[in-house]
Tab-separated table of C-alpha atoms in Angstrom:
chain	number	residue	atom	x	y	z
A	3	MET	CA	79.875	-65.751	-173.843
A	4	ARG	CA	83.305	-67.306	-173.507
A	5	GLU	CA	85.993	-67.314	-170.886
A	6	SER	CA	89.246	-65.690	-171.847
A	7	GLY	CA	92.644	-67.206	-171.136
A	8	SER	CA	94.355	-67.249	-167.796
A	9	SER	CA	97.742	-65.999	-166.703
A	10	ASP	CA	100.596	-68.096	-165.330
A	11	SER	CA	99.857	-66.871	-161.814
A	12	GLY	CA	96.587	-68.769	-161.754
A	13	VAL	CA	94.585	-65.542	-161.783
A	14	ALA	CA	92.131	-65.926	-164.641
A	15	SER	CA	90.357	-63.373	-166.751
A	16	SER	CA	86.560	-63.531	-166.854
A	17	PRO	CA	83.623	-62.395	-168.936
A	18	ALA	CA	82.456	-58.837	-168.665
A	19	VAL	CA	79.958	-58.054	-165.945
A	20	PRO	CA	77.046	-55.851	-167.033
A	21	GLY	CA	77.262	-52.457	-165.375
A	22	ALA	CA	80.710	-53.099	-163.920
A	23	GLU	CA	82.091	-49.959	-165.558
A	24	ASP	CA	79.522	-47.667	-163.990
A	25	PRO	CA	80.490	-45.669	-160.906
A	26	PRO	CA	78.425	-46.297	-157.764
A	27	THR	CA	76.260	-43.223	-158.221
A	28	GLY	CA	75.239	-44.100	-161.782
A	29	ARG	CA	76.912	-41.013	-163.262
A	30	ALA	CA	79.128	-41.256	-166.324
A	31	ALA	CA	82.527	-42.757	-165.573
A	32	PRO	CA	85.376	-40.254	-166.054
A	33	ALA	CA	87.738	-40.995	-168.935
A	34	MET	CA	90.857	-42.759	-167.661
A	35	PRO	CA	93.439	-40.532	-169.419
A	36	LEU	CA	91.840	-37.485	-167.787
A	37	ILE	CA	92.623	-39.061	-164.421
A	38	VAL	CA	95.869	-40.921	-165.040
A	39	VAL	CA	97.805	-38.075	-166.675
A	40	PRO	CA	97.129	-35.459	-163.948
A	41	LEU	CA	97.809	-38.025	-161.211
A	42	ALA	CA	101.117	-38.958	-162.832
A	43	GLY	CA	102.039	-35.271	-162.898
A	44	VAL	CA	101.087	-34.838	-159.245
A	45	LEU	CA	103.184	-37.887	-158.356
A	46	ALA	CA	106.226	-36.541	-160.224
A	47	VAL	CA	105.964	-33.137	-158.525
A	48	SER	CA	105.414	-34.788	-155.131
A	49	MET	CA	108.526	-36.917	-155.572
A	50	LEU	CA	110.631	-33.913	-156.560
A	51	LEU	CA	109.452	-31.889	-153.564
A	52	ALA	CA	109.868	-34.804	-151.158
A	53	ILE	CA	113.430	-35.419	-152.352
A	54	GLY	CA	114.331	-31.772	-151.834
A	55	LEU	CA	112.578	-31.140	-148.518
A	56	GLY	CA	113.958	-32.149	-145.146
A	57	ALA	CA	116.287	-30.957	-142.404
A	58	ALA	CA	118.561	-29.653	-145.155
A	59	ALA	CA	116.155	-28.226	-147.745
A	60	VAL	CA	117.287	-28.096	-151.360
A	61	PRO	CA	115.391	-25.966	-153.940
A	62	PRO	CA	113.580	-27.912	-156.685
A	63	GLY	CA	115.884	-26.541	-159.386
A	64	GLU	CA	118.991	-27.706	-157.536
A	65	THR	CA	117.339	-31.042	-156.775
A	66	LEU	CA	116.668	-31.600	-160.469
A	67	ARG	CA	120.263	-30.683	-161.316
A	68	TYR	CA	121.671	-33.144	-158.784
A	69	LEU	CA	119.380	-35.899	-160.019
A	70	TRP	CA	120.357	-35.199	-163.610
A	71	ALA	CA	124.042	-35.272	-162.668
A	72	ALA	CA	123.579	-38.617	-160.924
A	73	VAL	CA	121.732	-40.183	-163.850
A	74	THR	CA	123.956	-38.837	-166.631
A	75	GLY	CA	127.283	-38.842	-164.786
A	76	GLY	CA	127.511	-35.065	-164.770
A	77	SER	CA	129.855	-33.063	-162.588
A	78	ILE	CA	129.237	-31.047	-159.433
A	79	THR	CA	131.462	-28.719	-157.443
A	80	ALA	CA	133.245	-29.742	-154.244
A	81	GLU	CA	130.948	-27.514	-152.186
A	82	GLU	CA	127.916	-29.398	-153.488
A	83	VAL	CA	129.065	-32.902	-152.562
A	84	THR	CA	127.219	-33.001	-149.235
A	85	ALA	CA	123.925	-31.791	-150.710
A	86	TYR	CA	124.344	-34.155	-153.658
A	87	GLN	CA	124.862	-37.155	-151.371
A	88	ILE	CA	121.800	-36.241	-149.300
A	89	ILE	CA	119.676	-35.990	-152.430
A	90	TRP	CA	120.936	-39.055	-154.286
A	91	GLN	CA	122.075	-41.487	-151.605
A	92	VAL	CA	119.578	-40.778	-148.812
A	93	ARG	CA	116.353	-39.197	-150.024
A	94	THR	CA	115.929	-40.528	-153.564
A	95	PRO	CA	115.893	-44.238	-152.637
A	96	ARG	CA	113.622	-43.422	-149.707
A	97	VAL	CA	111.089	-41.593	-151.867
A	98	LEU	CA	111.203	-44.268	-154.567
A	99	LEU	CA	110.589	-46.945	-151.928
A	100	ALA	CA	107.633	-44.942	-150.626
A	101	VAL	CA	106.202	-44.825	-154.164
A	102	LEU	CA	106.600	-48.566	-154.650
A	103	VAL	CA	105.200	-49.572	-151.270
A	104	GLY	CA	102.288	-47.129	-151.500
A	105	ALA	CA	101.352	-48.402	-154.950
A	106	GLY	CA	101.814	-52.038	-153.954
A	107	LEU	CA	99.791	-51.888	-150.753
A	108	SER	CA	96.942	-50.123	-152.546
A	109	VAL	CA	96.546	-52.720	-155.301
A	110	VAL	CA	96.995	-55.625	-152.894
A	111	GLY	CA	94.267	-54.109	-150.725
A	112	VAL	CA	91.924	-54.013	-153.728
A	113	ALA	CA	92.637	-57.660	-154.542
A	114	ILE	CA	92.256	-58.936	-150.992
A	115	GLN	CA	88.959	-57.121	-150.468
A	116	ALA	CA	87.653	-58.865	-153.583
A	117	MET	CA	89.200	-62.205	-152.648
A	118	VAL	CA	87.623	-62.415	-149.189
A	119	ARG	CA	84.592	-60.248	-150.088
A	120	ASN	CA	85.155	-58.115	-147.005
A	121	ALA	CA	85.296	-54.312	-147.127
A	122	LEU	CA	87.407	-54.234	-143.940
A	123	ALA	CA	90.152	-56.428	-145.405
A	124	ASP	CA	93.613	-55.016	-146.027
A	125	PRO	CA	97.018	-56.465	-147.016
A	126	PHE	CA	97.679	-57.499	-143.418
A	127	VAL	CA	94.391	-59.285	-142.708
A	128	LEU	CA	96.038	-62.647	-143.454
A	129	GLY	CA	98.592	-62.195	-140.662
A	130	VAL	CA	101.527	-61.557	-143.001
A	131	SER	CA	102.686	-58.442	-141.133
A	132	SER	CA	102.765	-60.238	-137.773
A	133	GLY	CA	104.774	-63.090	-139.251
A	134	ALA	CA	107.213	-60.655	-140.840
A	135	SER	CA	107.580	-58.692	-137.610
A	136	ALA	CA	108.218	-61.852	-135.614
A	137	GLY	CA	110.823	-63.014	-138.139
A	138	ALA	CA	112.599	-59.660	-138.064
A	139	VAL	CA	112.659	-59.516	-134.276
A	140	LEU	CA	113.906	-63.112	-134.046
A	141	VAL	CA	116.786	-62.395	-136.415
A	142	SER	CA	117.621	-59.163	-134.602
A	143	ALA	CA	117.604	-60.809	-131.163
A	144	SER	CA	119.392	-64.031	-132.124
A	145	GLY	CA	121.905	-62.720	-134.622
A	146	ALA	CA	120.825	-65.281	-137.211
A	147	LEU	CA	121.418	-64.873	-140.956
A	148	THR	CA	124.535	-62.781	-140.283
A	149	ALA	CA	125.953	-63.902	-143.636
A	150	LEU	CA	123.404	-61.606	-145.308
A	151	GLY	CA	124.850	-58.528	-143.613
A	152	ILE	CA	122.559	-55.503	-143.618
A	153	TYR	CA	119.836	-57.535	-145.346
A	154	ALA	CA	119.598	-60.121	-142.543
A	155	VAL	CA	116.628	-58.524	-140.773
A	156	SER	CA	114.731	-57.978	-144.003
A	157	ALA	CA	115.375	-61.586	-145.007
A	158	GLY	CA	114.089	-62.743	-141.636
A	159	ALA	CA	110.979	-60.635	-142.097
A	160	PHE	CA	110.319	-62.103	-145.530
A	161	LEU	CA	110.818	-65.660	-144.276
A	162	GLY	CA	108.422	-64.948	-141.412
A	163	ALA	CA	105.856	-63.628	-143.871
A	164	LEU	CA	106.199	-66.747	-146.029
A	165	LEU	CA	105.809	-68.983	-142.972
A	166	VAL	CA	102.582	-67.382	-141.817
A	167	SER	CA	101.234	-67.367	-145.381
A	168	ALA	CA	101.881	-71.108	-145.657
A	169	LEU	CA	100.224	-71.751	-142.283
A	170	VAL	CA	97.167	-69.687	-143.213
A	171	TYR	CA	96.869	-71.489	-146.530
A	172	LEU	CA	97.119	-74.949	-144.973
A	173	ALA	CA	94.684	-74.108	-142.187
A	174	SER	CA	92.149	-72.462	-144.520
A	175	ARG	CA	92.183	-75.036	-147.291
A	176	GLY	CA	89.129	-77.262	-147.500
A	177	THR	CA	87.432	-79.555	-149.989
A	178	GLY	CA	85.837	-76.547	-151.649
A	179	GLY	CA	89.060	-74.544	-151.867
A	180	LEU	CA	89.896	-71.456	-149.827
A	181	SER	CA	86.859	-70.162	-147.960
A	182	PRO	CA	86.834	-66.340	-147.674
A	183	LEU	CA	85.541	-66.436	-144.100
A	184	ARG	CA	88.023	-69.135	-143.084
A	185	LEU	CA	90.862	-67.125	-144.636
A	186	VAL	CA	89.998	-64.044	-142.621
A	187	LEU	CA	89.473	-65.878	-139.342
A	188	THR	CA	92.658	-67.922	-139.742
A	189	GLY	CA	94.647	-64.831	-140.661
A	190	VAL	CA	93.415	-62.964	-137.583
A	191	ALA	CA	94.236	-65.937	-135.352
A	192	MET	CA	97.727	-66.255	-136.843
A	193	ALA	CA	98.284	-62.538	-136.383
A	194	PHE	CA	97.562	-62.798	-132.660
A	195	GLY	CA	99.719	-65.913	-132.403
A	196	PHE	CA	102.768	-64.342	-134.026
A	197	GLN	CA	102.321	-61.167	-131.995
A	198	ALA	CA	102.544	-63.369	-128.913
A	199	VAL	CA	105.738	-64.960	-130.283
A	200	MET	CA	107.189	-61.509	-130.870
A	201	SER	CA	106.302	-60.449	-127.321
A	202	LEU	CA	107.992	-63.558	-125.915
A	203	ILE	CA	111.176	-62.799	-127.834
A	204	VAL	CA	111.273	-59.261	-126.478
A	205	TYR	CA	110.471	-60.529	-122.960
A	206	PHE	CA	113.358	-63.011	-122.902
A	207	VAL	CA	115.771	-60.728	-124.759
A	208	PRO	CA	114.921	-57.338	-123.219
A	209	ASP	CA	117.482	-55.170	-124.981
A	210	GLY	CA	116.894	-51.815	-126.574
A	211	GLU	CA	117.632	-53.048	-130.089
A	212	SER	CA	114.888	-55.681	-129.964
A	213	THR	CA	112.402	-53.136	-128.629
A	214	SER	CA	113.217	-50.632	-131.359
A	215	THR	CA	112.970	-53.399	-133.966
A	216	VAL	CA	109.486	-54.272	-132.712
A	217	LEU	CA	108.454	-50.621	-132.938
A	218	PHE	CA	109.756	-50.297	-136.498
A	219	TRP	CA	108.163	-53.486	-137.800
A	220	SER	CA	104.883	-52.698	-136.060
A	221	MET	CA	104.560	-49.108	-137.289
A	222	GLY	CA	106.677	-49.087	-140.452
A	223	GLY	CA	108.989	-46.551	-142.027
A	224	PHE	CA	111.480	-45.954	-144.827
A	225	GLY	CA	114.432	-44.796	-142.732
A	226	ALA	CA	116.491	-47.823	-143.738
A	227	ALA	CA	115.844	-47.434	-147.478
A	228	THR	CA	118.829	-48.154	-149.730
A	229	TRP	CA	119.346	-48.518	-153.449
A	230	GLY	CA	119.957	-52.225	-152.892
A	231	ALA	CA	116.445	-52.742	-151.523
A	232	LEU	CA	114.690	-51.189	-154.526
A	233	PRO	CA	115.092	-53.720	-157.380
A	234	VAL	CA	113.256	-56.615	-155.706
A	235	VAL	CA	110.427	-54.409	-154.462
A	236	ALA	CA	110.145	-52.715	-157.866
A	237	VAL	CA	109.845	-56.034	-159.703
A	238	VAL	CA	107.331	-57.415	-157.202
A	239	THR	CA	105.197	-54.267	-157.311
A	240	VAL	CA	105.173	-53.973	-161.109
A	241	VAL	CA	104.358	-57.657	-161.590
A	242	THR	CA	101.588	-57.470	-158.986
A	243	VAL	CA	100.003	-54.378	-160.564
A	244	VAL	CA	100.153	-55.844	-164.090
A	245	VAL	CA	98.790	-59.284	-163.152
A	246	LEU	CA	95.991	-57.910	-160.979
A	247	ARG	CA	94.943	-55.353	-163.575
A	248	ARG	CA	94.770	-58.057	-166.243
A	249	SER	CA	92.549	-59.989	-163.831
A	250	GLY	CA	90.202	-57.059	-163.250
A	251	ARG	CA	87.189	-58.758	-164.859
A	252	SER	CA	87.757	-61.842	-162.737
A	253	LEU	CA	87.762	-59.720	-159.599
A	254	ASP	CA	84.516	-58.056	-160.693
A	255	VAL	CA	82.875	-61.456	-160.921
A	256	LEU	CA	84.472	-62.838	-157.751
A	257	ALA	CA	83.078	-59.928	-155.752
A	258	LEU	CA	79.566	-61.068	-156.720
A	259	GLY	CA	79.947	-64.363	-154.862
A	260	ASP	CA	81.162	-67.853	-155.688
A	261	GLU	CA	77.866	-69.155	-157.076
A	262	THR	CA	77.520	-66.244	-159.474
A	263	SER	CA	81.191	-66.554	-160.439
A	264	VAL	CA	80.842	-70.239	-161.298
A	265	SER	CA	77.724	-69.549	-163.346
A	266	LEU	CA	79.721	-66.980	-165.341
A	267	GLY	CA	82.513	-69.458	-166.030
A	268	VAL	CA	85.095	-68.401	-163.439
A	269	ASP	CA	87.053	-71.069	-161.554
A	270	THR	CA	86.842	-69.494	-158.092
A	271	VAL	CA	89.052	-72.124	-156.436
A	272	ARG	CA	91.937	-71.565	-158.842
A	273	LEU	CA	91.423	-67.820	-158.900
A	274	ARG	CA	91.440	-67.477	-155.123
A	275	LYS	CA	94.566	-69.639	-154.821
A	276	GLY	CA	96.353	-67.485	-157.370
A	277	LEU	CA	95.300	-64.301	-155.615
A	278	PHE	CA	96.374	-65.670	-152.247
A	279	VAL	CA	99.864	-66.594	-153.465
A	280	LEU	CA	100.380	-63.332	-155.336
A	281	THR	CA	99.144	-61.025	-152.587
A	282	SER	CA	101.028	-62.916	-149.869
A	283	LEU	CA	104.339	-62.732	-151.742
A	284	ALA	CA	103.817	-59.063	-152.577
A	285	THR	CA	102.876	-58.133	-149.018
A	286	GLY	CA	105.806	-60.093	-147.605
A	287	ALA	CA	108.253	-58.359	-149.943
A	288	MET	CA	106.940	-54.907	-149.024
A	289	VAL	CA	106.793	-55.558	-145.280
A	290	ALA	CA	110.374	-56.883	-145.433
A	291	VAL	CA	111.673	-53.435	-146.437
A	292	SER	CA	109.183	-51.062	-144.812
A	293	GLY	CA	107.514	-52.776	-141.861
A	294	ALA	CA	103.752	-52.915	-141.446
A	295	ILE	CA	102.178	-49.659	-142.627
A	296	GLY	CA	98.487	-49.708	-141.858
A	297	PHE	CA	95.403	-48.131	-143.439
A	298	VAL	CA	96.914	-47.589	-146.892
A	299	GLY	CA	95.642	-50.867	-148.295
A	300	LEU	CA	92.351	-50.435	-146.444
A	301	VAL	CA	91.362	-46.856	-147.263
A	302	MET	CA	92.883	-46.233	-150.719
A	303	PRO	CA	90.708	-48.822	-152.522
A	304	HIS	CA	87.527	-47.269	-151.095
A	305	LEU	CA	88.588	-43.739	-152.006
A	306	VAL	CA	89.347	-44.779	-155.574
A	307	ARG	CA	86.066	-46.696	-155.936
A	308	LEU	CA	84.198	-43.622	-154.768
A	309	TRP	CA	85.958	-41.611	-157.477
A	310	VAL	CA	86.043	-43.899	-160.546
A	311	GLY	CA	83.491	-46.614	-159.802
A	312	ALA	CA	83.730	-50.224	-158.698
A	313	ALA	CA	85.116	-51.786	-161.903
A	314	HIS	CA	88.409	-53.372	-160.875
A	315	VAL	CA	90.227	-52.534	-164.104
A	316	ARG	CA	89.668	-48.848	-163.395
A	317	VAL	CA	90.358	-49.149	-159.663
A	318	LEU	CA	93.589	-51.076	-160.232
A	319	THR	CA	94.748	-48.399	-162.687
A	320	ILE	CA	94.170	-45.443	-160.365
A	321	ALA	CA	94.869	-46.995	-156.949
A	322	PRO	CA	98.663	-47.363	-157.458
A	323	LEU	CA	99.013	-43.680	-158.317
A	324	VAL	CA	96.821	-42.494	-155.433
A	325	GLY	CA	98.557	-44.811	-152.980
A	326	ALA	CA	102.008	-43.707	-154.138
A	327	ILE	CA	101.159	-40.005	-153.810
A	328	PHE	CA	99.700	-40.509	-150.353
A	329	MET	CA	102.711	-42.505	-149.163
A	330	VAL	CA	105.229	-39.940	-150.438
A	331	TRP	CA	103.528	-37.147	-148.512
A	332	ALA	CA	102.930	-39.278	-145.416
A	333	ASP	CA	106.629	-40.141	-145.296
A	334	LEU	CA	107.585	-36.486	-145.787
A	335	VAL	CA	105.395	-35.483	-142.840
A	336	ALA	CA	106.789	-38.319	-140.720
A	337	ARG	CA	110.384	-37.183	-141.176
A	338	THR	CA	109.864	-33.420	-141.018
A	339	LEU	CA	107.023	-32.780	-138.544
A	340	VAL	CA	109.174	-33.160	-135.423
A	341	ALA	CA	112.607	-33.042	-137.074
A	342	PRO	CA	115.306	-34.065	-136.334
A	343	ARG	CA	113.294	-36.922	-134.798
A	344	GLU	CA	111.248	-39.134	-137.100
A	345	LEU	CA	107.721	-40.285	-136.383
A	346	PRO	CA	106.723	-43.889	-137.129
A	347	LEU	CA	105.029	-43.831	-140.515
A	348	GLY	CA	102.131	-45.916	-139.242
A	349	VAL	CA	101.204	-43.071	-136.895
A	350	ILE	CA	100.743	-40.680	-139.818
A	351	THR	CA	98.803	-43.145	-141.962
A	352	ALA	CA	96.523	-43.991	-139.029
A	353	LEU	CA	95.880	-40.335	-138.162
A	354	VAL	CA	94.826	-39.741	-141.751
A	355	GLY	CA	93.221	-43.106	-142.448
A	356	VAL	CA	90.920	-43.363	-139.434
A	357	PRO	CA	88.950	-40.125	-139.978
A	358	VAL	CA	88.842	-40.668	-143.753
A	359	PHE	CA	87.505	-44.176	-143.255
A	360	VAL	CA	84.837	-42.969	-140.813
A	361	VAL	CA	83.739	-40.203	-143.193
A	362	LEU	CA	83.522	-42.666	-146.091
A	363	LEU	CA	81.520	-45.055	-143.942
A	364	ARG	CA	78.984	-42.382	-143.051
A	365	ARG	CA	78.693	-40.875	-146.544
A	366	ARG	CA	78.844	-44.011	-148.679
A	367	GLY	CA	77.563	-46.873	-146.596
A	368	TYR	CA	76.736	-49.045	-149.605
A	369	LEU	CA	80.418	-49.263	-150.503
A	370	PHE	CA	80.967	-51.181	-147.282
A	371	GLY	CA	78.506	-53.959	-147.904
A	372	GLY	CA	75.129	-52.222	-147.662
A	373	ARG	CA	73.415	-49.509	-145.664
């Protein structure tokens, strides 16, 4: 048995784990193309419907025509300009951002649950969302980073996420590397600390804009989506999905415990550091454009494991598609349920995620660390 090469991110590949491909029930694992192709079709249809639906509904055929005109430089009539602008300038970037964030949060949730060996872990367990929220509120209240224009608040959120990630890393690091338990406990403590900082900012600057900023960054949403915000998030999400999927065998071994991982030739210290850096940067980038959207990174990994088994290569292939589909529909409900008002996206994901999580816990207790 030999150890395969490692990637530049510090996330190493590892030897195969016997039985890792088998689903939890012992039944035959479904063929990946039979899952990926239908899910990709469902995602494409969901995106088309979400782009067309809203306060001003546009039929799917017209939506496709407007999208084709935008991509190819085709022409539209003067009467269609308003509908075209709604489709291309407002809804399309919003739906694409929902796809990227849903996919990104899902795969990051898979990686973090393996990294800290905790079934309750999600992308925000390390306090990144609280740091991002505090940074966004600070920029909004103080008027800092004005040179960045409309991207000032997002930049503040990303800087806040990086700050809390650095603090968690420094506080969790020991002689034996990053301890999973210490990571979780430090992340929770930092989350409470930065929430207190955010509350202090709102207390001393009690204006409506700061309050609304706190609500947005605490509950999340895609109302501020623009074409300019998509490239960075797209690159981060794609890189994260590719690197984590290539590290699927390593995650299989890491989930078995550090002693077992070392005996199988996996450098757990280096692997966990690489995972920490990658997931922190990815989470910070997503929170910077969408706020903290809960339950996606917590529930989606468990749903996918229940469907395709616990092997991380399979989970990390299906989870982005499932997460993207869920996020597209959650965002559509958030902006149409009580139109013209828009519900915070975190409300929708929580209303769906909580009962699903409870049902999974009762039906498949072993997926959560034993009966």
